[in-house]
Short mmCIF file of C-alpha atoms and ligand atoms in Angstrom, two decimals:
data_model
loop_
_atom_site.label_atom_id
_atom_site.label_comp_id
_atom_site.label_asym_id
_atom_site.label_seq_id
_atom_site.Cartn_x
_atom_site.Cartn_y
_atom_site.Cartn_z
CA MET A 1 92.92 120.94 80.73
CA GLU A 2 94.46 118.91 78.01
CA ILE A 3 95.65 114.81 79.71
CA THR A 4 96.70 113.38 77.34
CA PRO A 5 98.64 109.92 79.25
CA THR A 6 99.83 107.46 76.57
CA ASP A 7 99.10 104.64 77.89
CA LYS A 8 95.65 102.87 76.11
CA LYS A 9 94.44 101.65 79.48
CA LEU A 10 95.08 104.44 81.58
CA ASP A 11 93.43 107.03 78.15
CA CYS A 12 90.64 104.27 78.77
CA ILE A 13 90.80 105.59 82.76
CA ARG A 14 90.59 108.51 81.69
CA GLY A 15 87.47 108.37 79.72
CA LYS A 16 85.70 107.12 83.22
CA ILE A 17 86.65 109.85 85.03
CA MET A 18 85.83 112.68 82.52
CA ASP A 19 81.89 110.92 82.93
CA GLY A 20 82.79 110.81 86.06
CA ILE A 21 81.88 106.75 86.25
CA ARG A 22 83.78 105.22 89.17
CA LEU A 23 86.76 103.31 88.20
CA ASP A 24 86.74 99.17 89.57
CA PHE A 25 89.67 96.40 90.37
CA ASP A 26 91.12 96.06 86.62
CA ASP A 27 91.67 100.16 86.97
CA ALA A 28 93.85 99.92 89.82
CA LEU A 29 95.59 96.84 88.46
CA ALA A 30 96.20 98.87 85.36
CA MET A 31 97.10 102.09 87.24
CA TYR A 32 99.26 100.37 89.53
CA GLN A 33 101.16 98.81 85.50
CA THR A 34 101.81 101.66 83.69
CA HIS A 35 105.22 103.11 83.22
CA ASP A 36 102.99 105.88 82.69
CA LEU A 37 103.63 107.79 85.89
CA ILE A 38 103.32 111.15 84.67
CA GLY A 39 99.97 110.54 82.62
CA LEU A 40 98.70 108.61 85.94
CA GLY A 41 99.97 111.77 88.06
CA ARG A 42 98.56 114.25 85.54
CA LEU A 43 94.87 113.31 85.98
CA ALA A 44 95.33 112.17 89.53
CA GLY A 45 96.16 116.08 90.14
CA TYR A 46 93.51 116.74 87.40
CA VAL A 47 90.96 115.66 90.43
CA ARG A 48 92.52 117.02 93.19
CA GLY A 49 92.19 120.33 91.71
CA LYS A 50 88.62 119.65 90.88
CA ARG A 51 88.05 119.08 95.00
CA HIS A 52 90.85 121.64 96.59
CA GLY A 53 91.51 123.75 94.16
CA LYS A 54 95.46 124.87 94.59
CA LYS A 55 94.80 124.63 98.44
CA ALA A 56 97.74 122.38 99.64
CA PHE A 57 96.67 121.69 104.27
CA TYR A 58 98.89 121.32 107.44
CA ILE A 59 98.92 121.03 110.57
CA TYR A 60 100.50 122.35 113.84
CA ASN A 61 100.18 119.04 115.43
CA GLN A 62 102.66 116.77 117.74
CA HIS A 63 102.70 112.76 118.44
CA LEU A 64 103.24 111.31 121.67
CA ASN A 65 103.37 107.60 122.14
CA TYR A 66 102.62 106.13 124.92
CA THR A 67 104.14 103.05 125.28
CA ASN A 68 105.67 100.94 122.42
CA VAL A 69 105.73 98.30 124.47
CA CYS A 70 103.15 95.94 122.24
CA SER A 71 102.25 91.72 122.35
CA ASN A 72 101.13 91.86 118.44
CA ARG A 73 104.79 92.10 117.34
CA CYS A 74 104.12 92.73 114.16
CA LEU A 75 106.89 91.89 111.63
CA PHE A 76 107.30 95.05 109.92
CA CYS A 77 107.77 97.21 112.91
CA ALA A 78 111.04 98.55 114.62
CA PHE A 79 109.27 100.34 117.22
CA ALA A 80 107.73 97.89 119.62
CA ARG A 81 109.78 95.93 122.17
CA ASP A 82 108.62 93.01 124.32
CA GLU A 83 108.07 94.11 129.04
CA GLY A 84 111.04 95.23 130.29
CA GLN A 85 113.28 94.59 126.53
CA ASP A 86 115.44 97.09 127.11
CA LYS A 87 114.82 100.92 125.23
CA ALA A 88 111.09 99.12 126.60
CA PHE A 89 109.11 102.46 127.21
CA THR A 90 105.95 103.35 129.16
CA LEU A 91 104.97 106.41 130.27
CA SER A 92 103.65 107.73 133.29
CA MET A 93 101.11 110.40 133.35
CA ASP A 94 104.11 112.92 134.79
CA GLN A 95 105.92 112.07 132.22
CA ILE A 96 103.44 112.66 129.55
CA LYS A 97 102.36 116.08 131.22
CA SER A 98 106.30 116.97 131.12
CA ARG A 99 105.67 115.98 127.59
CA LEU A 100 102.72 118.40 126.71
CA GLU A 101 104.31 120.44 128.48
CA GLU A 102 107.34 121.73 127.45
CA ARG A 103 106.34 122.76 123.74
CA SER A 104 103.49 124.21 125.44
CA ASP A 105 104.14 127.56 123.93
CA GLU A 106 103.71 126.53 120.30
CA PRO A 107 100.14 126.53 117.93
CA ILE A 108 99.83 123.20 118.60
CA SER A 109 95.94 122.32 117.74
CA GLU A 110 96.44 118.25 117.82
CA LEU A 111 97.61 115.53 119.18
CA HIS A 112 98.88 112.63 117.45
CA ILE A 113 99.09 109.58 120.64
CA VAL A 114 99.09 106.23 119.77
CA GLY A 115 101.18 103.12 121.10
CA GLY A 116 101.43 98.81 121.75
CA ILE A 117 98.85 96.88 122.83
CA ASN A 118 100.80 96.91 126.34
CA PRO A 119 98.99 93.46 128.94
CA SER A 120 100.15 95.99 131.25
CA LEU A 121 98.08 98.53 130.87
CA ASP A 122 94.26 98.51 132.77
CA PHE A 123 91.63 100.78 130.92
CA ASP A 124 91.90 103.44 133.93
CA TYR A 125 95.43 104.75 132.72
CA TYR A 126 93.30 105.53 128.82
CA LEU A 127 90.36 107.14 130.54
CA ASN A 128 93.35 109.43 132.57
CA LEU A 129 96.33 109.95 130.21
CA LEU A 130 93.15 111.12 128.08
CA ASP A 131 91.68 113.64 131.77
CA THR A 132 96.26 114.74 130.99
CA VAL A 133 96.10 115.51 127.77
CA ARG A 134 93.06 117.77 128.84
CA SER A 135 94.58 119.47 131.48
CA ILE A 136 97.15 120.50 129.88
CA ARG A 137 96.05 121.26 126.11
CA PRO A 138 92.10 121.66 126.75
CA ASP A 139 91.25 123.54 123.65
CA ALA A 140 93.34 120.80 121.48
CA VAL A 141 91.98 118.28 119.67
CA ILE A 142 92.31 114.48 120.53
CA LYS A 143 93.18 112.39 117.46
CA ALA A 144 94.52 109.25 119.32
CA PHE A 145 94.76 104.87 119.08
CA THR A 146 94.24 103.12 116.31
CA ALA A 147 91.33 100.77 115.83
CA VAL A 148 93.60 97.45 116.96
CA GLU A 149 94.58 99.56 120.50
CA ILE A 150 90.35 100.44 120.67
CA ASP A 151 89.35 96.67 120.04
CA HIS A 152 92.30 96.00 122.78
CA LEU A 153 89.94 98.54 124.47
CA SER A 154 86.99 96.98 124.23
CA ARG A 155 88.19 93.44 125.80
CA ILE A 156 89.73 94.54 128.86
CA SER A 157 87.24 97.84 129.96
CA GLY A 158 84.80 95.27 130.62
CA MET A 159 82.28 97.21 127.86
CA SER A 160 80.70 96.56 124.38
CA LEU A 161 82.92 98.02 122.01
CA ASP A 162 80.34 100.52 121.18
CA ASP A 163 80.14 100.77 124.76
CA THR A 164 84.15 101.28 124.85
CA ILE A 165 83.78 103.87 122.24
CA LYS A 166 81.44 105.77 123.94
CA LYS A 167 83.15 106.55 127.29
CA LEU A 168 86.69 107.38 125.25
CA LYS A 169 85.04 110.19 123.35
CA GLU A 170 83.20 111.38 127.11
CA SER A 171 86.58 110.88 128.04
CA GLY A 172 88.05 113.22 125.14
CA LEU A 173 88.32 111.30 121.98
CA SER A 174 87.47 113.17 119.38
CA MET A 175 88.77 111.72 116.15
CA VAL A 176 90.65 108.68 115.03
CA PRO A 177 94.02 107.93 113.13
CA GLY A 178 94.07 105.50 110.41
CA GLY A 179 96.92 103.26 111.42
CA GLY A 180 96.42 100.17 112.05
CA ALA A 181 95.07 98.61 109.08
CA GLU A 182 98.42 97.42 107.19
CA VAL A 183 97.25 96.02 104.15
CA LEU A 184 93.26 94.35 104.59
CA SER A 185 93.97 90.89 103.40
CA ASP A 186 93.93 87.91 105.44
CA ARG A 187 97.41 86.17 103.19
CA VAL A 188 99.07 89.80 103.95
CA LYS A 189 98.41 89.52 107.87
CA GLU A 190 99.37 85.85 108.89
CA GLU A 191 102.93 86.78 106.59
CA LEU A 192 103.86 89.77 109.03
CA PHE A 193 100.94 90.52 111.75
CA PRO A 194 99.67 87.29 112.70
CA LYS A 195 98.68 88.80 116.34
CA LYS A 196 97.10 91.60 115.38
CA ILE A 197 93.22 91.96 114.31
CA ASP A 198 92.05 90.98 110.76
CA TYR A 199 90.41 93.39 108.17
CA ARG A 200 87.16 92.46 109.19
CA ARG A 201 87.41 93.31 112.78
CA TRP A 202 89.05 96.80 111.67
CA LEU A 203 86.87 97.33 109.11
CA ASP A 204 83.95 97.32 112.16
CA VAL A 205 85.93 98.56 114.33
CA MET A 206 86.35 101.98 112.27
CA THR A 207 82.38 101.43 111.17
CA ALA A 208 81.14 101.27 115.14
CA ILE A 209 83.76 104.30 115.29
CA HIS A 210 81.93 106.86 113.14
CA SER A 211 78.77 105.35 114.71
CA ALA A 212 79.30 107.24 117.41
CA GLY A 213 80.09 110.50 115.17
CA ILE A 214 83.81 109.80 115.99
CA VAL A 215 85.86 111.08 111.83
CA SER A 216 88.49 108.67 111.45
CA ASN A 217 91.74 108.54 108.70
CA ALA A 218 92.83 105.40 106.66
CA THR A 219 96.22 103.76 106.12
CA MET A 220 97.47 101.25 104.02
CA LEU A 221 101.25 100.40 104.33
CA TYR A 222 102.59 99.43 101.17
CA GLY A 223 105.66 98.30 99.98
CA HIS A 224 106.80 95.11 101.71
CA ILE A 225 105.19 91.38 99.97
CA GLU A 226 101.71 92.40 99.44
CA THR A 227 100.71 91.73 95.10
CA ILE A 228 98.73 94.65 93.72
CA GLU A 229 96.02 92.74 93.75
CA GLU A 230 95.91 93.25 97.21
CA ARG A 231 96.77 96.77 96.92
CA ALA A 232 93.73 97.40 94.87
CA VAL A 233 91.54 95.17 97.16
CA HIS A 234 92.22 97.62 100.45
CA LEU A 235 91.78 100.69 98.47
CA ILE A 236 88.47 99.28 97.86
CA ARG A 237 87.37 97.83 100.62
CA LEU A 238 88.22 101.15 102.40
CA ARG A 239 85.76 102.63 99.97
CA GLU A 240 82.62 100.67 100.17
CA LEU A 241 82.94 101.04 104.17
CA GLN A 242 83.05 105.21 103.39
CA ASP A 243 80.20 104.60 101.10
CA SER A 244 78.42 103.34 104.21
CA THR A 245 79.69 105.62 107.08
CA LYS A 246 80.94 108.30 105.11
CA GLY A 247 83.54 108.36 108.52
CA PHE A 248 86.71 108.75 106.84
CA SER A 249 88.51 112.12 106.15
CA ALA A 250 91.73 111.08 104.74
CA PHE A 251 93.63 108.13 103.82
CA ILE A 252 97.61 108.76 103.96
CA PRO A 253 99.45 105.71 101.61
CA LEU A 254 102.79 104.03 104.00
CA ALA A 255 106.08 103.08 102.72
CA PHE A 256 107.34 100.65 104.40
CA HIS A 257 110.92 101.17 106.14
CA SER A 258 112.64 98.12 107.02
CA GLU A 259 115.34 99.21 108.68
CA ASN A 260 115.99 97.55 112.21
CA THR A 261 112.59 95.51 110.91
CA ARG A 262 112.75 91.54 111.25
CA LEU A 263 111.88 92.29 107.50
CA PRO A 264 115.18 93.52 106.91
CA GLU A 265 116.14 92.02 103.43
CA ILE A 266 113.18 94.22 102.08
CA MET A 267 114.04 96.89 99.98
CA PRO A 268 113.07 100.62 99.84
CA THR A 269 110.40 102.14 98.56
CA THR A 270 110.95 103.81 94.93
CA GLY A 271 109.13 107.60 94.24
CA PHE A 272 107.49 105.65 91.08
CA ASP A 273 105.75 103.78 93.56
CA ASP A 274 105.26 106.80 96.65
CA LEU A 275 104.33 109.19 93.65
CA LYS A 276 101.68 105.97 91.90
CA ASN A 277 100.24 104.87 95.53
CA VAL A 278 99.43 108.53 95.99
CA ALA A 279 97.35 109.20 92.44
CA ILE A 280 95.83 106.13 92.60
CA ALA A 281 94.75 106.70 95.91
CA ARG A 282 93.16 109.54 94.52
CA LEU A 283 91.69 108.81 91.43
CA MET A 284 89.70 105.23 93.92
CA LEU A 285 88.51 106.48 96.56
CA ASP A 286 86.34 108.85 94.74
CA ASN A 287 85.08 108.67 97.80
CA PHE A 288 88.08 110.89 100.76
CA ASP A 289 88.29 114.06 101.06
CA HIS A 290 91.45 113.89 101.49
CA ILE A 291 94.61 112.13 100.66
CA LYS A 292 97.44 112.82 102.57
CA ALA A 293 101.26 112.72 101.34
CA TYR A 294 102.89 111.43 104.62
CA TRP A 295 106.59 113.66 104.21
CA VAL A 296 107.36 111.70 107.38
CA MET A 297 107.78 108.17 105.14
CA ILE A 298 108.13 109.47 100.99
CA GLY A 299 110.16 112.64 103.16
CA GLU A 300 110.06 115.31 102.01
CA LYS A 301 110.81 116.82 98.48
CA LEU A 302 108.85 113.83 97.56
CA ALA A 303 106.08 115.02 98.79
CA GLN A 304 106.03 118.19 97.72
CA VAL A 305 105.57 116.45 94.11
CA ALA A 306 103.32 114.52 95.48
CA LEU A 307 101.04 117.76 95.71
CA SER A 308 100.80 117.73 91.98
CA PHE A 309 99.54 113.67 91.76
CA GLY A 310 96.99 113.47 93.92
CA ALA A 311 97.14 114.42 97.18
CA ASP A 312 95.99 117.76 99.35
CA ASP A 313 97.72 117.25 103.01
CA LEU A 314 101.04 117.19 104.27
CA ASP A 315 99.88 115.96 107.73
CA GLY A 316 102.08 118.60 109.95
CA THR A 317 104.74 119.70 111.66
CA ILE A 318 104.60 116.20 113.78
CA ILE A 319 107.74 117.68 116.18
CA GLU A 320 108.96 113.43 117.15
CA GLU A 321 108.00 111.05 115.06
CA LYS A 322 109.28 108.17 116.31
CA ILE A 323 107.57 104.96 114.39
CA THR A 324 109.33 105.18 110.58
CA HIS A 325 112.20 106.99 112.88
CA MET A 326 113.15 104.05 114.61
CA ALA A 327 112.69 101.71 111.26
CA GLY A 328 115.36 103.86 109.55
CA ALA A 329 113.64 106.95 107.28
CA LYS A 330 115.25 110.10 107.24
CA SER A 331 112.64 112.60 106.95
CA ALA A 332 113.06 115.10 109.62
CA LYS A 333 111.65 114.80 113.05
CA GLY A 334 109.41 117.65 113.31
CA LEU A 335 109.44 121.30 110.61
CA SER A 336 108.22 123.87 112.17
CA ASP A 337 104.92 126.01 110.15
CA LYS A 338 107.16 128.35 108.31
CA GLU A 339 109.38 124.93 106.63
CA MET A 340 105.80 123.24 106.27
CA GLU A 341 104.73 126.81 104.07
CA ARG A 342 107.59 126.54 102.26
CA LEU A 343 107.46 123.22 101.41
CA ILE A 344 103.47 123.94 99.34
CA VAL A 345 104.28 127.12 98.15
CA THR A 346 107.14 126.37 96.54
CA ALA A 347 105.54 123.20 94.67
CA GLY A 348 102.50 126.18 94.14
CA PHE A 349 99.98 125.08 95.99
CA THR A 350 98.37 127.29 98.60
CA PRO A 351 99.33 126.68 101.59
CA VAL A 352 96.52 126.46 104.07
CA LEU A 353 97.09 125.65 108.33
CA ARG A 354 93.92 124.09 109.40
CA ASP A 355 93.02 122.11 112.09
CA SER A 356 91.35 118.86 112.33
CA PHE A 357 88.55 118.62 110.80
CA TYR A 358 90.26 120.75 107.75
CA LEU A 359 89.22 124.14 109.37
CA PRO A 360 91.47 126.66 108.60
CA ILE A 361 93.21 128.24 110.74
CA LYS A 362 94.28 132.44 111.00
CA LYS A 363 98.07 132.70 111.33
CA ASP A 364 97.01 134.28 115.09
CA GLY A 365 95.78 130.48 116.24
CA LYS A 366 91.64 131.40 115.61
CA LYS A 367 89.74 129.62 113.13
CA SER A 368 88.28 132.09 110.19
O1 V47 B 401 100.12 101.66 111.66
C1 V47 B 401 104.68 100.93 111.77
C2 V47 B 401 102.72 102.07 109.87
C3 V47 B 401 101.82 103.39 111.59
C4 V47 B 401 106.39 100.86 110.17
O2 V47 B 401 95.98 108.89 110.97
C5 V47 B 401 105.28 101.98 109.16
O3 V47 B 401 96.88 110.66 110.92
C6 V47 B 401 106.59 101.69 107.96
O4 V47 B 401 99.09 105.03 111.15
N1 V47 B 401 107.54 101.41 108.27
C7 V47 B 401 101.22 104.22 112.46
N2 V47 B 401 105.46 102.78 108.15
C8 V47 B 401 102.04 105.81 111.50
C9 V47 B 401 100.16 106.39 111.06
C10 V47 B 401 100.09 106.98 110.81
C11 V47 B 401 100.87 108.20 110.39
C12 V47 B 401 100.32 109.70 110.64
C13 V47 B 401 99.13 109.50 110.08
C14 V47 B 401 98.70 109.44 110.70
C15 V47 B 401 96.69 109.92 110.61
C16 V47 B 401 98.08 107.83 110.21
O5 V47 B 401 102.57 103.59 111.14
C17 V47 B 401 101.51 101.10 111.35
C18 V47 B 401 102.10 101.33 110.51
O6 V47 B 401 100.96 100.95 109.36
N3 V47 B 401 104.54 101.30 110.90
N4 V47 B 401 105.81 100.33 111.13
C19 V47 B 401 107.99 100.69 109.55
N5 V47 B 401 108.41 100.04 109.42
#
């Protein structure tokens, strides 16, 4: 395939990619600065094609948010509430059961379960939650609790971080989502999420999760106050940890939505920036297998295009997404498996229904 980016720096990056040379901080900056989106996309599409050919993955999953009460109160979040505030909720085990039973006729293979840092919940609540979920959906993979929640659990469990993770694993935790990373930067933390764990702790918790044999994802929340230098450092920090643990499965760039947040003046991300973040992730994170185009945040239409800009996964059916919709997302709240397949096929790719670990699942629900 002939690749001819017009941008000089991009041409140099192309040379490095062809020679198998790892891209560095300056390359990341050059990619964030280029206006040659098509040239950048073709490079990322080329790398994506070498890894995954024409395959584009999706999963039949369900999101479940057990509480939105959160003591961190990050400025970018429209989901969190204080205890007792209007629209604050914490699900009881019966409510959790009925949320899952409502969809018991659907072939859901993964439950994505996250919530806020709710000071009134004890460690037993989380263990009961895992038990309850397992009793209703014994065959589904439980992907739950961000590194921020796991750090909190290690504080309330009275156990070390490693023992807390071990206990969660014994209770059914099989995978950890990539949230809570935001931007791995002290400056952005001080401005936007001063009460949350810092990036060193986020990386340490991820290291402990990977050492326990649990795979996780990683994210980056972009499109607010972060600089392109901070984005580049974020990607390099993730890449370094991945070199050492190999425990990350997918990277998901998350486009910031400002409605109902304490940053209402921030304009929505552009399609240009959304596609760039996917492409740059694909090129910088050379040791990550998967880059997700999260249709909830960038919309179904752009997610389709992102498949040609380095993404190989559209995430899933999701069913009821809350975090981004409370911040004004206009995308659907969930998609059917048919709709996911149509998005992939009409973008020129081959849909692969996958499990949490990227093994193909046959349409009859059996692993192939
Ligand atoms: O950590 C919060 C972000 C994350 C807003 O691992 C916002 O497979 C945009 O991590 N606008 C949660 N984003 C979502 C998440 C995720 C999603 C899908 C798949 C996976 C995975 C992980 O959402 C939070 C935060 O970074 N977020 N508020 C907002 N207003």
